[in-house]
XYZ file of C-alpha atoms in Angstrom:
741
model
C 0.000 0.000 0.000
C 1.112 3.569 -0.643
C 1.811 6.220 1.923
C 0.301 9.599 1.090
C 1.479 12.734 2.837
C 0.616 16.337 2.306
C 3.579 18.523 3.233
C 2.719 21.885 4.792
C 5.585 24.030 6.085
C 3.191 26.056 8.250
C 1.219 23.313 9.990
C 3.526 20.357 9.728
C 2.478 17.150 7.952
C -0.914 15.533 7.971
C -1.981 12.195 6.614
C -4.354 11.853 3.696
C -6.258 8.617 3.007
C -3.956 5.758 2.188
C -3.405 4.940 -1.473
C -5.505 2.220 -3.012
C -4.681 -0.381 -5.580
C -6.572 0.155 -8.807
C -8.145 -3.253 -8.379
C -9.644 -2.003 -5.130
C -11.463 0.656 -7.085
C -13.617 -1.990 -8.705
C -14.687 -3.311 -5.335
C -15.405 0.217 -4.146
C -17.391 1.298 -7.208
C -20.833 0.516 -5.711
C -20.111 3.042 -2.965
C -20.058 5.748 -5.648
C -23.778 5.160 -6.095
C -24.564 4.423 -2.470
C -28.094 4.931 -1.186
C -28.725 8.471 0.108
C -29.083 9.375 3.762
C -32.498 8.667 5.379
C -33.930 11.917 4.064
C -31.709 11.898 0.982
C -29.422 14.679 -0.265
C -30.926 17.847 -1.690
C -31.892 17.760 -5.375
C -29.126 18.463 -7.854
C -28.967 22.009 -9.182
C -26.932 23.679 -11.927
C -25.516 26.091 -9.351
C -24.501 23.242 -7.063
C -22.930 21.136 -9.806
C -20.951 24.102 -11.121
C -19.971 25.525 -7.739
C -16.574 27.062 -6.990
C -15.797 23.868 -5.070
C -16.673 20.987 -7.398
C -18.281 17.841 -6.018
C -16.208 15.749 -8.449
C -12.982 17.352 -7.304
C -10.136 18.693 -9.412
C -8.683 16.616 -12.214
C -4.907 15.992 -11.961
C -3.155 17.484 -14.993
C 0.250 18.044 -16.613
C 1.866 14.984 -15.028
C 5.567 14.576 -15.847
C 8.363 12.246 -14.733
C 11.797 13.363 -13.600
C 14.730 12.487 -15.872
C 15.766 9.597 -13.609
C 12.196 8.240 -13.424
C 12.027 8.345 -9.623
C 9.485 11.149 -9.145
C 6.276 12.279 -10.775
C 5.145 15.905 -10.655
C 1.577 16.927 -11.399
C -0.791 19.884 -11.015
C -3.740 19.305 -8.678
C -5.536 20.343 -5.527
C -7.383 18.180 -3.020
C -10.183 20.649 -2.251
C -12.132 20.623 -5.515
C -11.360 24.204 -6.546
C -9.958 25.308 -9.890
C -6.505 26.483 -8.758
C -3.850 23.778 -9.166
C -0.621 23.636 -7.161
C 2.473 21.483 -7.712
C 2.372 17.991 -6.181
C 5.039 15.278 -6.311
C 4.836 11.486 -6.056
C 7.901 9.447 -4.985
C 8.028 6.124 -6.851
C 10.264 4.374 -4.302
C 8.172 5.188 -1.226
C 4.707 5.923 -2.606
C 4.641 9.247 -0.726
C 2.598 12.075 -2.249
C 3.597 15.598 -1.241
C 1.937 18.916 -1.914
C 4.896 21.100 -2.806
C 3.456 24.580 -3.386
C 0.610 26.248 -1.489
C -0.177 29.156 -3.794
C -3.848 28.188 -3.953
C -4.420 28.166 -0.203
C -7.289 30.311 1.056
C -6.171 33.848 1.741
C -3.150 33.718 -0.544
C -3.058 36.642 -2.985
C -1.746 34.411 -5.762
C -4.751 32.070 -5.716
C -6.272 33.236 -8.983
C -7.161 31.482 -12.216
C -6.180 27.916 -13.018
C -2.840 27.996 -11.178
C -0.132 25.729 -12.612
C -0.665 25.040 -16.312
C 2.626 23.364 -17.334
C 5.565 21.874 -15.454
C 8.947 20.236 -15.989
C 11.747 18.832 -13.840
C 15.114 20.568 -13.549
C 18.408 18.662 -13.001
C 18.811 20.002 -9.441
C 15.509 18.480 -8.317
C 13.436 21.623 -8.602
C 10.289 21.899 -10.720
C 9.798 24.614 -13.315
C 6.223 25.583 -14.026
C 4.061 28.139 -15.790
C 1.500 30.225 -13.911
C -0.242 33.323 -15.275
C 2.018 33.125 -18.333
C 5.220 33.484 -16.277
C 7.995 30.905 -15.900
C 8.492 30.023 -12.228
C 10.324 27.432 -10.163
C 9.869 25.680 -6.840
C 12.032 23.484 -4.674
C 10.617 20.567 -2.712
C 10.040 22.773 0.330
C 7.608 24.996 -1.565
C 9.892 28.004 -1.988
C 8.619 29.589 -5.212
C 10.648 31.923 -7.371
C 10.451 33.454 -10.822
C 12.744 31.724 -13.278
C 12.466 34.392 -15.950
C 11.628 38.001 -15.056
C 11.519 39.410 -18.574
C 9.515 37.098 -20.801
C 5.769 36.598 -20.487
C 3.170 34.477 -22.214
C 5.465 31.480 -21.683
C 4.384 28.146 -23.093
C 5.633 24.821 -24.451
C 8.219 24.376 -21.683
C 10.291 21.340 -22.601
C 13.312 19.960 -20.727
C 16.011 18.177 -22.670
C 16.196 14.381 -22.188
C 19.357 14.746 -20.097
C 17.662 17.424 -17.987
C 20.351 20.065 -18.510
C 18.446 22.418 -20.813
C 15.008 23.990 -20.560
C 13.399 25.169 -23.787
C 10.331 27.375 -23.794
C 8.372 29.622 -26.142
C 7.581 33.268 -25.460
C 6.224 35.871 -27.912
C 6.567 33.385 -30.748
C 10.296 32.793 -30.151
C 12.057 29.713 -28.792
C 14.294 30.399 -25.803
C 16.845 28.124 -24.188
C 18.173 28.170 -20.634
C 21.139 26.174 -19.367
C 19.974 24.573 -16.108
C 23.200 22.676 -15.513
C 24.201 25.119 -12.829
C 22.063 26.291 -9.903
C 23.054 29.875 -10.593
C 20.531 31.473 -12.904
C 21.967 32.080 -16.372
C 20.342 34.317 -18.975
C 18.155 32.554 -21.498
C 19.212 32.969 -25.096
C 17.018 33.064 -28.131
C 17.509 30.194 -30.578
C 14.595 30.739 -33.000
C 13.132 34.241 -33.442
C 9.419 34.833 -33.855
C 6.880 37.589 -34.305
C 3.200 38.059 -33.646
C 2.424 36.481 -37.035
C 5.337 34.053 -37.314
C 6.063 31.919 -34.242
C 7.194 28.572 -32.897
C 4.275 26.154 -32.907
C 5.875 22.912 -31.630
C 9.267 21.636 -30.444
C 10.916 18.204 -30.190
C 14.274 17.403 -28.593
C 16.774 14.965 -30.043
C 17.369 11.916 -27.796
C 20.958 13.113 -27.293
C 19.838 16.562 -26.090
C 22.074 18.294 -28.632
C 19.413 19.513 -31.089
C 15.857 20.764 -31.171
C 13.462 20.362 -34.076
C 10.861 23.102 -34.409
C 7.768 23.824 -36.458
C 7.159 27.506 -37.148
C 3.633 28.673 -37.930
C 3.643 31.450 -40.524
C 0.407 33.468 -40.581
C 1.626 36.416 -42.650
C -0.555 35.477 -45.632
C -3.635 34.675 -43.551
C -6.520 37.150 -43.561
C -7.407 39.213 -40.523
C -11.037 39.086 -39.436
C -12.536 41.969 -37.491
C -14.731 41.100 -34.502
C -16.661 43.929 -32.846
C -18.405 43.402 -29.509
C -19.307 45.130 -26.237
C -18.006 43.798 -22.941
C -17.565 45.282 -19.478
C -19.220 48.496 -20.659
C -16.674 49.050 -23.414
C -16.681 48.625 -27.179
C -14.035 46.196 -28.475
C -12.600 45.973 -31.966
C -10.476 42.818 -32.312
C -8.415 41.652 -35.259
C -8.172 37.871 -35.475
C -5.868 35.936 -37.782
C -8.358 33.608 -39.414
C -8.578 31.700 -42.722
C -11.778 30.482 -44.380
C -12.061 27.628 -46.915
C -10.260 28.674 -50.081
C -8.160 31.364 -48.373
C -4.374 31.313 -47.986
C -3.741 29.215 -44.905
C -1.082 29.004 -42.210
C 2.315 27.931 -43.498
C 4.528 25.528 -41.547
C 8.329 25.699 -41.712
C 10.280 22.802 -40.197
C 13.795 23.336 -38.940
C 16.540 22.140 -36.611
C 18.675 24.217 -34.266
C 21.828 23.095 -32.450
C 22.052 23.701 -28.717
C 25.720 24.613 -29.188
C 24.724 27.630 -31.279
C 24.161 28.783 -34.816
C 21.073 29.726 -36.826
C 18.224 27.284 -37.513
C 18.517 25.070 -40.590
C 15.189 25.010 -42.445
C 14.173 21.911 -44.358
C 12.826 22.327 -47.931
C 9.153 21.263 -48.041
C 7.083 20.695 -51.177
C 4.278 22.901 -49.868
C 4.614 24.824 -46.626
C 0.821 25.054 -46.256
C 0.623 21.260 -45.925
C -0.154 20.433 -42.271
C 2.520 18.688 -40.171
C 0.989 15.933 -38.021
C 4.163 15.112 -36.114
C 7.944 15.148 -36.552
C 11.020 13.813 -34.771
C 14.788 13.579 -34.728
C 16.482 10.195 -35.035
C 18.339 8.608 -32.077
C 21.650 9.922 -33.431
C 20.155 13.326 -34.227
C 21.280 13.208 -37.857
C 17.894 12.700 -39.501
C 14.472 14.276 -39.138
C 11.152 12.767 -40.231
C 8.159 14.940 -41.082
C 4.719 13.300 -41.116
C 2.476 15.440 -43.321
C -0.416 15.548 -45.772
C -2.162 17.947 -48.105
C -4.762 20.307 -46.647
C -7.726 18.077 -47.557
C -5.903 15.002 -46.076
C -6.283 12.920 -49.248
C -2.508 12.550 -49.826
C -0.397 11.346 -46.896
C 3.391 11.340 -46.898
C 6.539 11.028 -44.803
C 9.766 12.805 -45.724
C 13.124 12.179 -44.037
C 15.738 14.933 -44.062
C 19.472 14.910 -43.550
C 19.795 17.524 -40.819
C 23.207 18.788 -41.958
C 22.584 19.108 -45.692
C 18.808 19.491 -45.730
C 18.543 16.774 -48.369
C 14.960 15.452 -48.535
C 14.214 11.781 -49.040
C 10.698 10.729 -50.010
C 10.137 7.956 -47.500
C 6.435 7.086 -47.869
C 3.429 8.146 -49.968
C -0.206 7.014 -50.052
C -3.341 8.599 -51.503
C -6.988 7.962 -50.662
C -9.624 10.259 -52.206
C -12.164 9.377 -49.466
C -9.983 9.886 -46.358
C -11.873 11.853 -43.667
C -9.702 11.509 -40.509
C -5.989 12.385 -40.108
C -5.119 9.855 -37.385
C -1.580 9.315 -38.681
C 1.358 9.134 -36.278
C 5.016 8.318 -36.944
C 8.022 7.505 -34.721
C 11.537 6.188 -35.174
C 11.604 2.432 -34.728
C 13.031 1.442 -31.325
C 16.276 -0.523 -31.619
C 16.099 -0.864 -35.369
C 16.041 0.812 -38.757
C 13.230 2.842 -40.233
C 9.954 4.164 -38.878
C 6.820 2.960 -37.154
C 3.625 4.245 -38.755
C 0.059 4.404 -37.440
C -2.238 4.422 -40.479
C -5.629 3.201 -41.696
C -4.220 2.537 -45.153
C -5.434 -1.065 -45.034
C -8.784 -0.339 -43.402
C -8.148 0.259 -39.680
C -5.721 2.412 -37.667
C -2.957 -0.104 -36.979
C 0.838 -0.118 -36.515
C 3.276 -0.858 -39.346
C 7.054 -0.948 -39.684
C 8.673 0.697 -42.706
C 12.370 -0.303 -42.536
C 13.561 1.872 -45.426
C 12.356 4.480 -47.883
C 9.847 3.058 -50.334
C 9.560 -0.269 -48.509
C 6.175 -1.934 -48.156
C 4.731 -1.364 -44.664
C 4.950 -4.537 -42.555
C 2.047 -4.999 -40.117
C 2.930 -5.064 -36.415
C -0.678 -5.183 -35.239
C -3.733 -6.221 -37.206
C -7.476 -6.766 -36.921
C -7.851 -10.541 -37.122
C -10.877 -12.140 -38.834
C -13.761 -12.550 -36.418
C -12.088 -10.241 -33.872
C -14.369 -7.293 -34.579
C -13.447 -3.785 -35.669
C -10.969 -1.969 -33.445
C -8.388 0.750 -33.921
C -5.303 2.254 -32.323
C -5.608 5.856 -31.149
C -1.928 6.599 -30.425
C 1.358 4.868 -29.575
C 4.642 5.428 -27.739
C 7.895 3.625 -28.702
C 9.926 2.178 -25.841
C 13.576 2.332 -27.001
C 14.798 0.867 -23.701
C 13.107 -2.502 -24.263
C 12.539 -2.325 -28.020
C 8.745 -2.461 -27.886
C 5.658 -0.313 -28.464
C 2.865 0.826 -26.147
C -0.426 1.814 -27.711
C -3.911 2.959 -26.705
C -6.865 1.362 -28.475
C -10.521 0.381 -28.262
C -9.811 -3.317 -28.804
C -11.597 -4.135 -25.525
C -14.770 -2.336 -26.641
C -15.888 0.570 -28.780
C -16.075 3.010 -25.844
C -12.853 1.787 -24.180
C -9.341 3.268 -24.248
C -7.010 0.618 -22.854
C -3.203 0.479 -23.049
C -1.350 -2.450 -24.621
C 2.245 -3.324 -25.451
C 3.676 -5.324 -28.314
C 7.112 -6.147 -29.669
C 8.313 -4.902 -33.025
C 7.911 -8.419 -34.382
C 4.175 -8.248 -33.711
C 2.101 -11.010 -32.194
C -0.702 -10.812 -29.650
C -0.618 -7.475 -27.794
C -0.377 -7.634 -23.999
C -3.007 -5.721 -22.027
C -1.383 -3.273 -19.580
C -4.465 -1.566 -18.127
C -7.499 -3.625 -17.156
C -10.145 -1.493 -15.460
C -12.859 -0.490 -17.927
C -12.713 3.163 -18.870
C -10.280 5.646 -20.372
C -6.555 5.521 -19.583
C -4.240 8.437 -20.447
C -0.672 7.389 -19.710
C 2.769 8.991 -19.423
C 5.851 6.764 -19.154
C 8.993 7.449 -17.140
C 12.102 7.968 -19.320
C 13.451 4.519 -18.342
C 10.025 2.909 -18.939
C 10.163 1.446 -15.449
C 6.958 3.226 -14.374
C 3.793 4.555 -15.922
C 1.445 7.299 -14.718
C -2.188 6.842 -15.668
C -4.938 9.440 -15.460
C -7.981 7.187 -15.349
C -11.717 7.739 -15.327
C -14.851 5.853 -16.320
C -18.600 6.396 -16.371
C -18.843 6.252 -12.567
C -15.409 7.601 -11.550
C -14.107 11.180 -12.027
C -10.479 11.482 -13.196
C -7.782 10.252 -10.816
C -4.052 9.667 -11.102
C -2.545 6.179 -10.687
C 1.015 4.860 -10.927
C 2.386 1.387 -11.643
C 5.785 -0.250 -11.998
C 6.276 -1.882 -15.390
C 7.732 -5.347 -15.741
C 7.035 -8.677 -17.367
C 3.809 -9.285 -15.443
C 0.532 -7.420 -15.186
C 1.168 -3.995 -13.629
C -0.435 -3.266 -10.264
C -1.702 0.312 -10.244
C -1.709 2.384 -7.057
C -3.940 5.385 -6.563
C -2.196 8.732 -6.114
C -5.041 11.258 -5.920
C -8.422 11.328 -4.152
C -10.350 14.082 -5.918
C -14.146 13.913 -5.294
C -15.585 15.622 -2.246
C -17.079 13.347 0.450
C -20.642 14.131 -0.644
C -19.960 12.614 -4.078
C -20.318 9.108 -2.631
C -23.613 10.016 -0.923
C -25.379 10.581 -4.231
C -26.849 8.249 -6.787
C -25.536 9.161 -10.206
C -26.733 8.217 -13.676
C -26.838 4.571 -14.731
C -24.663 4.501 -17.879
C -25.046 1.819 -20.536
C -23.980 1.237 -24.132
C -26.420 0.089 -26.787
C -25.797 -0.902 -30.398
C -28.153 -0.056 -33.229
C -28.180 -0.034 -37.035
C -28.210 2.763 -39.582
C -31.337 2.805 -41.739
C -29.227 4.340 -44.532
C -26.647 1.588 -45.062
C -27.065 -0.900 -42.208
C -23.796 0.135 -40.523
C -23.398 -0.722 -36.846
C -23.593 2.257 -34.513
C -23.241 2.586 -30.730
C -24.658 5.105 -28.300
C -23.854 6.031 -24.729
C -27.065 5.999 -22.658
C -27.537 7.721 -19.282
C -30.579 6.492 -17.357
C -32.010 7.912 -14.125
C -30.686 5.941 -11.132
C -34.253 4.884 -10.305
C -35.045 3.959 -13.913
C -38.335 2.071 -14.321
C -38.411 -0.158 -17.407
C -42.218 -0.074 -17.450
C -42.260 3.647 -18.257
C -41.223 5.846 -21.198
C -39.073 8.902 -20.427
C -38.438 12.274 -22.059
C -35.057 12.086 -23.778
C -32.236 14.446 -24.759
C -29.978 13.589 -27.694
C -26.712 15.346 -26.893
C -24.506 17.065 -26.485
C -24.076 15.776 -30.051
C -20.615 15.656 -31.605
C -18.205 13.255 -33.257
C -16.132 10.987 -30.966
C -18.881 11.329 -28.344
C -19.012 7.706 -27.147
C -16.353 7.207 -24.461
C -16.308 5.335 -21.163
C -15.043 8.218 -19.061
C -16.542 10.608 -16.560
C -18.815 12.912 -18.547
C -18.485 10.920 -21.768
C -17.350 13.787 -23.953
C -14.779 15.855 -22.113
C -14.262 18.627 -24.653
C -16.970 20.626 -22.838
C -17.949 20.532 -19.145
C -21.326 18.944 -19.876
C -21.017 16.274 -17.172
C -22.958 18.354 -14.640
C -25.680 19.332 -17.083
C -26.102 15.674 -18.061
C -26.362 14.577 -14.439
C -28.818 17.390 -13.682
C -31.080 16.405 -16.590
C -30.969 12.728 -15.614
C -31.811 13.602 -12.001
C -34.923 15.393 -13.281
C -36.183 12.329 -15.108
C -34.610 12.634 -18.540
C -32.729 9.968 -20.457
C -29.606 11.420 -22.110
C -28.001 9.677 -25.095
C -24.835 10.315 -27.111
C -24.957 8.461 -30.450
C -21.655 7.624 -32.108
C -21.866 9.130 -35.575
C -19.815 8.465 -38.704
C -16.618 10.483 -38.873
C -15.680 9.208 -35.401
C -12.757 7.086 -34.252
C -12.887 3.362 -33.760
C -14.516 1.424 -36.621
C -12.254 1.935 -39.591
C -12.069 3.609 -42.963
C -15.032 1.899 -44.661
C -17.323 2.820 -41.763
C -16.316 6.499 -42.043
C -16.068 6.783 -45.830
C -19.789 7.604 -46.416
C -19.388 10.756 -44.293
C -17.489 12.509 -47.116
C -19.498 15.560 -48.147
C -22.282 14.743 -45.684
C -22.293 17.462 -43.017
C -25.872 17.759 -41.841
C -26.973 14.647 -43.736
C -25.538 11.249 -42.754
C -24.520 12.490 -39.315
C -28.040 13.628 -38.400
C -29.412 10.350 -39.794
C -27.126 8.498 -37.367
C -28.429 10.668 -34.515
C -32.046 10.095 -35.475
C -31.520 6.333 -35.765
C -30.188 6.312 -32.208
C -33.278 8.143 -30.955
C -35.583 5.842 -32.930
C -33.848 2.823 -31.423
C -34.527 4.141 -27.908
C -38.202 4.597 -28.793
C -38.425 1.124 -30.352
C -36.891 -0.455 -27.236
C -39.411 1.240 -24.971
C -37.058 3.681 -23.249
C -38.177 7.017 -24.710
C -41.419 8.871 -25.246
C -41.486 9.683 -29.009
C -43.352 12.932 -28.353
C -40.710 14.248 -25.906
C -37.324 14.061 -27.625
C -34.950 17.031 -27.576
C -31.539 17.592 -29.159
C -28.662 19.935 -28.406
C -25.022 20.501 -29.291
C -22.385 23.190 -29.735
C -20.109 24.159 -32.640
C -20.315 21.211 -35.053
C -22.891 19.853 -32.629
C -24.770 23.127 -33.135
C -24.710 22.573 -36.883
C -26.157 19.067 -36.412
C -28.817 20.426 -34.048
C -29.921 23.057 -36.563
C -29.928 20.638 -39.481
C -31.865 18.083 -37.427
C -34.601 20.653 -36.761
C -34.577 22.121 -40.269
C -34.504 18.826 -42.170
C -36.480 16.599 -39.792
C -39.283 18.869 -38.573
C -41.594 17.259 -36.054
C -39.212 14.518 -34.962
C -37.557 16.588 -32.218
C -39.804 18.535 -29.890
C -37.063 21.091 -29.135
C -33.438 21.918 -29.963
C -30.645 24.066 -28.511
C -27.727 25.073 -30.740
C -24.640 26.519 -29.062
C -22.195 28.548 -31.199
C -23.602 26.760 -34.265
C -21.449 26.428 -37.382
C -24.355 27.583 -39.541
C -22.290 28.526 -42.615
C -19.585 26.032 -43.562
C -18.119 28.551 -46.005
C -17.003 30.361 -42.839
C -15.525 27.248 -41.234
C -11.808 26.658 -40.919
C -10.073 25.357 -44.072
C -9.612 22.018 -42.278
C -13.340 21.396 -42.725
C -12.531 20.712 -46.365
C -11.646 17.206 -45.145
C -15.382 16.520 -45.180
C -16.940 19.058 -47.515
C -14.208 19.261 -50.154
C -12.583 22.374 -51.612
C -14.727 25.437 -52.386
C -14.527 24.939 -56.140
C -15.918 22.807 -58.933
C -19.135 22.647 -60.902
C -21.228 21.956 -57.756
C -19.896 24.947 -55.812
C -21.408 26.895 -54.061
C -24.487 24.636 -54.104
C -22.569 21.871 -52.308
C -21.606 24.203 -49.451
C -25.118 25.586 -49.218
C -26.577 22.082 -48.889
C -24.252 21.509 -45.936
C -24.997 24.886 -44.297
C -27.899 25.436 -41.912
C -28.006 29.084 -43.025
C -29.703 28.006 -46.264
C -32.060 25.434 -44.705
C -33.969 27.633 -42.241
C -37.289 27.310 -44.088
C -37.730 23.870 -42.521
C -37.912 25.137 -38.921
C -41.155 24.101 -37.194
C -40.071 23.294 -33.645
C -38.814 25.376 -30.685
C -35.184 26.473 -31.154
C -32.778 28.249 -28.808
C -29.405 29.561 -29.975
C -26.628 30.322 -27.457
C -23.678 32.298 -28.800
C -20.863 34.496 -27.518
C -20.161 37.800 -29.194
C -16.352 37.325 -29.237
C -16.385 33.882 -30.898
C -13.321 33.541 -33.159
C -14.168 30.035 -34.385
C -17.828 30.426 -35.351
C -18.500 34.098 -35.934
C -21.384 35.705 -34.036
C -22.113 37.502 -37.314
C -23.083 34.128 -38.816
C -25.744 33.666 -36.142
C -26.991 37.201 -36.858
C -27.219 36.401 -40.577
C -29.232 33.271 -39.841
C -31.414 35.136 -37.340
C -32.154 37.801 -39.957
C -33.160 35.131 -42.463
C -35.448 33.382 -39.954
C -37.068 36.682 -38.941
C -37.826 37.425 -42.600
C -39.363 33.947 -42.904
C -41.560 34.501 -39.851
C -39.745 31.847 -37.793
C -39.828 32.052 -34.011
C -36.687 31.255 -31.992
C -34.942 32.187 -28.727
C -31.487 33.786 -28.684
C -29.175 33.833 -25.645
C -26.281 36.228 -26.231
C -23.227 35.934 -23.984
C -21.354 39.282 -23.949
C -17.673 38.924 -24.733
C -17.778 35.117 -24.680
C -15.545 33.107 -27.009
C -16.237 29.771 -28.681
C -15.990 27.574 -25.550
C -18.854 29.528 -23.981
C -19.456 26.894 -21.287
C -15.824 26.758 -20.154
C -14.772 30.387 -19.653
C -16.059 31.076 -16.150
C -18.492 29.496 -13.713
C -21.069 32.333 -13.545
C -21.411 32.202 -17.331
C -21.611 28.404 -17.312
C -24.320 28.464 -14.654
C -26.323 31.118 -16.504
C -26.120 29.453 -19.931
C -26.868 25.942 -18.687
C -29.796 27.201 -16.614
C -31.271 28.900 -19.680
C -30.701 25.735 -21.707
C -32.323 23.438 -19.139
C -35.346 25.703 -18.662
C -35.911 25.807 -22.416
C -35.821 22.003 -22.628
C -38.190 21.722 -19.648
C -40.775 24.013 -21.230
C -41.006 21.793 -24.305
C -40.529 18.336 -22.777
C -42.262 18.684 -19.390
C -40.205 16.273 -17.266
C -42.325 17.226 -14.263
C -45.257 15.608 -16.084
C -43.743 12.237 -15.251
C -43.293 9.324 -17.585
C -45.745 7.620 -19.892
C -46.474 3.887 -19.844
C -44.361 1.778 -22.201
C -46.333 0.180 -24.989
């Protein structure tokens, strides 16, 4: 068992609950839905679920191992508030120590999110970013500022040997020698400007070189966004490309730590996106994993770092590709590269030993095994093997496996059902795992790696005590078929904890999006909808998230029909999920609502406009109503803005041109500062609907950006309360359920 200690220099040390083995979590899971106290807890409310102190606690983030693999640093707090301090876990003893106390009540520094990035220094201190400044702490909690001049610091990255700390500030890459305790001035190694800055960095394994990707926005249009906020008029200029516009360029280069200017590699087209890149073990070669803008041509180039000579290593074209899930890495202990690709149908791992060689499968979907895919992988050069995350154990699962370069049956590393997000120690002796599932909010676990099944120990205890006193939603997964082509689909279903199979319930489809079916707390974690979902379920709703085409997990053929089908095949998949719930006796067909944001807002609008009468109500947040104003990356699905069928093809995929079909109650929620989906697009659609005599509700959030439900808690509480009240007025959950037929 682990020992867990919180270190406090003011009050001494106090013991936290002892660590638990991950296996113990399974035995304890029923307690998460324990029966309420004799009189039961108070009803769930939006204000209570999105309180300053969260009932589900604070998720551990930014976890990173020290260079010697003996300690794990992470950002967290044990009180359920948003501010994260630095914590450290000792692998040898299992002791967990709170290092900094900046978020303690009464401290002037306890503002915002706290620690947002961190990295170990060679002297045992931890560098971290807070409020855009680069800071440092020792293990006694003495905090200092590591760099007094530069602000807006990001992408802090220690070298593999721990001596150097690279970071980005004002678009430039800076380097600091941390080999000596005495602070030495950082020096610039790659210059940048407001429109031309370092986007990503990767160290060489020998710590002698850094590969960089520079984002060049000089040719990209500026969009003006006018809005009022805090009693003032704002006039912002946003660098923003639309389909067909000049897009961001990406220059790839290498800089030596010893000095000298960057060496830029000659690319065929600098506007081609770079999916990942990396220096070889000896630092002499650099691979660049890239594609064209519409992701129909995938390629890998390998450069000689000294000469810049480019070698065409791999090419493959697929005119119906809709997802860029490619990943590349240098093969551990051998020649060539490891490639994650769906070239042969499913995202699997292949070895390409030399340029132009045929990819050799390392993993494969065996006949009768069912469709499964790999989401990402990490090469282990110490033991010459690969770790990967996949849904092999089930469509909604994300489990971790390992396999040798020769292939064979992968070995399961994680076993508890749910979603595992892992970070390995540099020596691959330990693994940190941020784990959650449908009944467990995110927690951090650690295990030693060896030849047997790892035994995971719990590091954090995040939920507040009252979490266990409540009964939460009963989450299930149900398969159904598409009426369009018979494809298998899966939905995540949240039932009230006192669900009665003899009754039919009002039902919410949403928050709709791609990649929405995941066994993790909250299902989708791109938006903080977990509390809204639990609130709706507590009021007698069923909430479902159908897994639509264009999502991860079932292969190329399953996704191929989505090409050019925004607002068509996707909303058919959603409707088939709702119909399946009605056919199985779960849902009342007269009380079905739908909601989503961004792309989910587009699907909500198109569902109401093209399927009038099926949904009793819809809420569209920041809806992408005009795909001609989407990002150029949306051309993956809708194709380039050209050809004999343009602009008709874009108009068919845009809710802006389909408003005549509106018959049912609609609410739109949108922030006036949205840089992703312009508020002006909602105004254009509103003007069209007004001219057509259509009735709708509009909730405007002053100064809010695209993630309108993530910016601040008062805004989240207001917007979700408006959303829930609108659903209630149309679906009448207080009217009870209707008998199943």
